[in-house]
Amino acid sequence: MAITLSHCNYYHHHQHSLASRKVPTTTRFNDSKSKQDSTAASAVVNNNLKKSRTLQTSILRTHIDSGHLRDAISLFEKINHSDAYTWNLMIRGFVNNGFFWEAISFYRRMGSEGVPADNFTYPFVIKACGASFSLEEGEKVHGKLFKIGLDSDICVCNSLISMYCKLGFVQCAEKVFEEMLVKDLVSWNSLISGYVTVGDGRSSLARFLEMQMLGIKPDRFTMISSINACSIECLIRNGKEIHSQVVKCGFELDIMIQTSLLDMYSKCGRVDLAERLFHEISPRNVVAWNAMIGGYVLNSRPLDSLACLRKMKKDDNLNPDVITLINLLPSCAQLGAFLVGKSIHGYAIRKGFLPHIFLETALIDVYGAFGKPKLAEYIFDRMAEKGLVTWNSMIATFAQNGWNKEALKLFQELLNKPLIPDAITMASVVPAYSEVSSLREGKQIHGYISKSEHNKNSYILNSLVYMYAKCGELQTAREIFDEIPRRDVSSWNTIIMAYAIHGFGKESIELFSKMRDQSIEPNYNTFVSLLTSCSISGMVDEGWKFYNSMKTDYNIDCGIEHYGCILDLLGRAGDLDRAKSFIKTMPIAATARIWGSLLTASKNHRNIELAELVAEHIFRVEHDNTGCYVLLSNLYAEVGRWDDVERIKSLMEQRGLDKTVGCSIVETKYKTHRFINDDRSHIQTDMIYHVLGILLRKIEENRSTHCSITKFRPIDLKNKRSKCSDYHSVRLATCFGLISTKVGSPVVVRKNTRVCKDCHGAIKKISVITKREIIVGDSKVFHHFRDGNCSCRDYW
DNA sequence: CTAGGGTTAG
């Protein structure tokens, strides 16, 4: 294996696997290039075998400094290595090249060969312990330091401070720091940056102040760490102060400081200030570009982010590195630019960037965002090494793409691994519970979370809010939202979306202004929630208002989701021509979802020509889009083109596609009850049909008293679908809900496809007859039926 | 031959 820069980067993330593979150290550093070197080196060694040890060690040092570890090892074994100096060289070589376990093993071997480690050895060994997350070894080393009296060495103690912070034991680091008799600037810097590594920016800044109070002047290292402290805490005021301090002290030409400042501004949402700084940097390096690209991504400006790819080559003649690609992928996701994403993947392969755990995880995310869980799974299954974040991404990808069973299965698998699920894991599985398993199991997860350390975590509480909303319990969702201790922008996005999917558009907009009152800045997803709400509730004017303001007032680029909502709005207004031209003017490629929106609109307005045209577009992207076939065939049925209905039906059969079986579910305390159309499998079938019969008769009576007789349509005779619509799954489920739940409580039914017109009408009447609130959640919206009215105001 | 720094996945 060549020890090149890119490989070191790889090994940096793969130290665990490297150590666990137990490859003999000497065979691990083979490469063709260093074979030549080694031949040359052996010759040198043989010729100089009797020459002074100074020469031998200086050759060893040359190997180490040039990264030729294999040569270094073979030379090391040949020469006399009874002094600490030679060992220290080797250990330094390993540490500087990311071979932390090798460094530790050499340190152990050094002890067993009777060479005492000295004050130069320990800083390296301690660094290796921190970097390889080996707490056990680190503590052993610390204990040893007392015995040999090195526990007061300033360099050693400074290393200990960083090590403990890297391992997450800040208190230990603080203890070492406090007990130091003599501290220098590095001691302070180690602690200040240590707080940042554990995510405690506030303590970091407190120490930064404390240090200056004591009259110690910060240097560029102090500055960089404090700036990072500001960015992780979003403390832009403190960041600006440090910025001016930096300028005053004359640090301003330092590209690292400039890059941290740039990053701080973009993390605080001030991408404009980040940009200004970026333009001041000269010459710029890849890191600065990466930070800028990341800033654009973070601030929902994917177009600007992608534009950097050309600019960095054109302006500064720089090529993207792994991190550039990792930062670019989410902007592809934001834009729905599948082909760009794929080409980045291809570029990574050609450049030899893979395998790389961060990049692969980012690819899983982006394929997940593109709605390609299979591609994501392909990457996941073949990864050499997976971290918790990788698992989280895969679980989230499954869940977000409706592969809920897969998500839950993966979660179970994760529980059997040595990795411990974290807040993100919980937040990723909760939605899967809401979709597949039901409210009952969702409540279990809720109970589990309440008792866990995550019970105040807004990220998880957000996902519970959404879960309850998805399960039909908007009230519970609201209660949890109200109790989130620190509501972030996602909390608001979630509750706005919760009201959106229940069809309460007005409330969504009210929540948005409440959020603005609390000075929470809206982001990309805020507008996804808002526009979704407008489209579901048919608030056309408001929708356009938000669409325009997101660009002009908030400088947020439109993504595919926003375009989809606008299309829904246009479609709902029946403005099919405008919808068609809107797709053409979109700066990003239309997805099947986008075309689907137009297809629904053409179907609703019975425009067969357009529907056929749109269907062609969809099949070009997704030849197996079942929904498209079904919609088309329903449209043909509506206008009585039965030959075409048959044609589509046989086309689907040919391609092995099954129509999604519409099913409705009702949950009771112990069980989820499923119903399909004309279902007779339920244990209480007789009762259900009996009750439904009574209700249907009542509906008929009411209709003939104050309604005109239904129009006779010859189509109905031919349409097999309407023949048995009295026993559609929704009605069966509703009836079961009525007889199996407490009187006075709402009946909650959920359905995986849209609810049909007949059922919608019937349930309105049932809500009058039974005086019960009935909530029917279909694949798009929750209908709240009460006193003969529906919250959707009959548009869905 | 000595410790301390920037960009990265949810």
Coordinates of N, CA, C and O in Angstrom, one line a residue, chain A residues 525-585:
Chain A
N525 N -36.5 24.5 4.1 CA -37.6 23.6 4.4 C -38.8 24.4 4.9 O -39.9 23.9 4.8
T526 N -38.6 25.6 5.5 CA -39.7 26.4 5.9 C -40.7 26.6 4.8 O -41.9 26.5 4.9
F527 N -40.0 26.9 3.6 CA -40.8 27.2 2.4 C -41.4 26.0 1.8 O -42.5 26.0 1.2
V528 N -40.7 24.8 2.0 CA -41.4 23.6 1.6 C -42.7 23.4 2.4 O -43.7 23.1 1.8
S529 N -42.6 23.6 3.7 CA -43.8 23.4 4.5 C -44.9 24.4 4.1 O -46.0 24.0 4.0
L530 N -44.5 25.7 4.0 CA -45.5 26.7 3.7 C -46.1 26.5 2.3 O -47.4 26.5 2.2
L531 N -45.3 26.2 1.3 CA -45.9 26.0 0.0 C -46.7 24.7 -0.1 O -47.7 24.7 -0.8
T532 N -46.3 23.7 0.7 CA -47.1 22.5 0.7 C -48.5 22.8 1.3 O -49.5 22.4 0.8
S533 N -48.4 23.6 2.4 CA -49.7 24.0 3.0 C -50.6 24.8 2.0 O -51.8 24.5 1.9
C534 N -50.0 25.7 1.3 CA -50.8 26.5 0.4 C -51.3 25.6 -0.7 O -52.5 25.8 -1.1
S535 N -50.6 24.7 -1.2 CA -51.0 23.8 -2.3 C -52.1 22.9 -1.8 O -53.1 22.7 -2.5
I536 N -52.0 22.3 -0.6 CA -53.0 21.4 -0.1 C -54.3 22.1 0.2 O -55.4 21.7 -0.2
S537 N -54.2 23.3 0.8 CA -55.4 24.1 1.2 C -55.9 25.0 0.0 O -56.8 25.7 0.2
G538 N -55.2 24.9 -1.1 CA -55.7 25.7 -2.2 C -55.6 27.2 -2.1 O -56.4 27.9 -2.6
M539 N -54.5 27.6 -1.3 CA -54.4 29.0 -1.2 C -53.4 29.6 -2.3 O -52.2 29.7 -2.0
V540 N -54.0 29.8 -3.4 CA -53.2 30.1 -4.6 C -52.4 31.4 -4.4 O -51.2 31.4 -4.6
D541 N -53.1 32.4 -4.1 CA -52.4 33.7 -4.0 C -51.3 33.7 -2.9 O -50.2 34.2 -3.2
E542 N -51.6 33.2 -1.7 CA -50.6 33.1 -0.7 C -49.4 32.3 -1.1 O -48.3 32.7 -0.9
G543 N -49.7 31.2 -1.9 CA -48.6 30.4 -2.3 C -47.6 31.2 -3.2 O -46.4 31.1 -3.0
W544 N -48.2 31.9 -4.2 CA -47.3 32.7 -5.0 C -46.5 33.8 -4.2 O -45.4 34.0 -4.5
K545 N -47.2 34.3 -3.2 CA -46.6 35.3 -2.4 C -45.3 34.8 -1.7 O -44.3 35.3 -1.8
F546 N -45.5 33.6 -1.1 CA -44.4 33.0 -0.4 C -43.3 32.6 -1.4 O -42.1 32.7 -1.2
Y547 N -43.7 32.1 -2.6 CA -42.7 31.6 -3.6 C -41.9 32.8 -4.0 O -40.6 32.7 -4.1
N548 N -42.5 34.0 -4.2 CA -41.7 35.1 -4.6 C -40.9 35.7 -3.5 O -39.7 36.1 -3.7
S549 N -41.4 35.6 -2.3 CA -40.7 36.3 -1.2 C -39.5 35.4 -0.8 O -38.5 35.9 -0.2
M550 N -39.5 34.1 -1.0 CA -38.4 33.3 -0.6 C -37.1 33.7 -1.3 O -36.0 33.7 -0.8
K551 N -37.3 34.2 -2.5 CA -36.1 34.6 -3.3 C -35.7 36.0 -3.0 O -34.6 36.4 -2.7
T552 N -36.8 36.9 -3.0 CA -36.5 38.3 -2.9 C -36.2 38.7 -1.4 O -35.2 39.4 -1.1
D553 N -37.0 38.2 -0.5 CA -36.8 38.6 0.9 C -35.8 37.8 1.7 O -35.2 38.3 2.6
Y554 N -35.7 36.5 1.3 CA -34.8 35.6 2.2 C -33.6 35.1 1.4 O -32.8 34.4 2.0
N555 N -33.6 35.4 0.1 CA -32.5 34.9 -0.7 C -32.3 33.4 -0.6 O -31.1 32.9 -0.4
I556 N -33.4 32.7 -0.7 CA -33.3 31.2 -0.7 C -33.6 30.7 -2.1 O -34.6 31.1 -2.6
D557 N -32.7 29.9 -2.6 CA -33.0 29.3 -3.9 C -34.1 28.3 -3.9 O -34.2 27.5 -3.0
C558 N -34.9 28.3 -4.9 CA -36.0 27.4 -5.0 C -35.4 26.0 -5.3 O -34.5 25.8 -6.1
G559 N -36.0 25.0 -4.7 CA -35.6 23.6 -5.0 C -36.8 22.9 -5.6 O -37.8 23.5 -5.8
I560 N -36.5 21.7 -5.9 CA -37.5 20.9 -6.6 C -38.8 20.8 -5.9 O -39.9 20.8 -6.5
E561 N -38.7 20.7 -4.5 CA -40.0 20.6 -3.7 C -40.8 21.9 -3.9 O -42.1 21.8 -4.0
H562 N -40.2 23.0 -3.9 CA -40.9 24.3 -4.1 C -41.6 24.3 -5.5 O -42.8 24.7 -5.6
Y563 N -40.9 23.9 -6.5 CA -41.4 23.9 -7.8 C -42.6 23.0 -7.9 O -43.6 23.3 -8.5
G564 N -42.5 21.9 -7.2 CA -43.6 20.9 -7.2 C -44.9 21.5 -6.6 O -46.0 21.3 -7.1
C565 N -44.7 22.2 -5.5 CA -45.9 22.9 -4.9 C -46.5 23.9 -5.8 O -47.7 24.0 -5.9
I566 N -45.7 24.7 -6.4 CA -46.2 25.7 -7.3 C -47.0 25.1 -8.5 O -48.0 25.5 -8.9
L567 N -46.4 24.0 -8.9 CA -47.1 23.3 -10.0 C -48.5 22.8 -9.5 O -49.5 22.8 -10.3
D568 N -48.5 22.3 -8.3 CA -49.8 21.8 -7.7 C -50.8 23.0 -7.7 O -52.0 22.8 -8.0
L569 N -50.3 24.2 -7.3 CA -51.1 25.3 -7.3 C -51.7 25.7 -8.7 O -52.9 25.9 -8.8
L570 N -50.8 25.7 -9.7 CA -51.2 26.0 -11.0 C -52.2 25.0 -11.5 O -53.2 25.3 -12.1
G571 N -51.9 23.7 -11.2 CA -52.8 22.6 -11.6 C -54.2 22.7 -11.0 O -55.2 22.6 -11.7
R572 N -54.2 23.1 -9.7 CA -55.4 23.2 -9.0 C -56.3 24.3 -9.6 O -57.5 24.2 -9.7
A573 N -55.6 25.4 -10.0 CA -56.3 26.5 -10.6 C -56.8 26.2 -12.1 O -57.4 27.0 -12.7
G574 N -56.3 25.0 -12.5 CA -56.7 24.6 -13.9 C -55.9 25.3 -15.0 O -56.2 25.3 -16.2
D575 N -54.8 26.0 -14.6 CA -54.0 26.7 -15.5 C -53.0 25.8 -16.1 O -51.8 25.9 -15.9
L576 N -53.4 24.9 -17.0 CA -52.5 23.9 -17.5 C -51.4 24.4 -18.4 O -50.3 23.9 -18.3
D577 N -51.8 25.4 -19.2 CA -50.8 25.9 -20.1 C -49.6 26.6 -19.3 O -48.5 26.4 -19.6
R578 N -50.0 27.3 -18.3 CA -49.0 28.0 -17.5 C -48.2 27.0 -16.8 O -47.0 27.1 -16.6
A579 N -48.8 25.9 -16.3 CA -48.1 24.9 -15.6 C -47.1 24.3 -16.5 O -45.9 24.0 -16.2
K580 N -47.5 24.0 -17.8 CA -46.6 23.4 -18.8 C -45.4 24.3 -19.0 O -44.2 23.9 -19.0
S581 N -45.7 25.6 -19.2 CA -44.5 26.5 -19.5 C -43.7 26.7 -18.2 O -42.5 27.0 -18.3
F582 N -44.3 26.6 -17.0 CA -43.6 26.7 -15.8 C -42.5 25.7 -15.7 O -41.3 25.9 -15.3
I583 N -42.9 24.5 -16.1 CA -41.9 23.4 -16.1 C -40.7 23.7 -17.0 O -39.5 23.5 -16.7
K584 N -41.0 24.3 -18.1 CA -39.9 24.6 -19.1 C -39.0 25.7 -18.5 O -37.8 25.7 -18.8
T585 N -39.5 26.6 -17.7 CA -38.7 27.7 -17.2 C -37.9 27.3 -16.0 O -37.0 28.1 -15.6

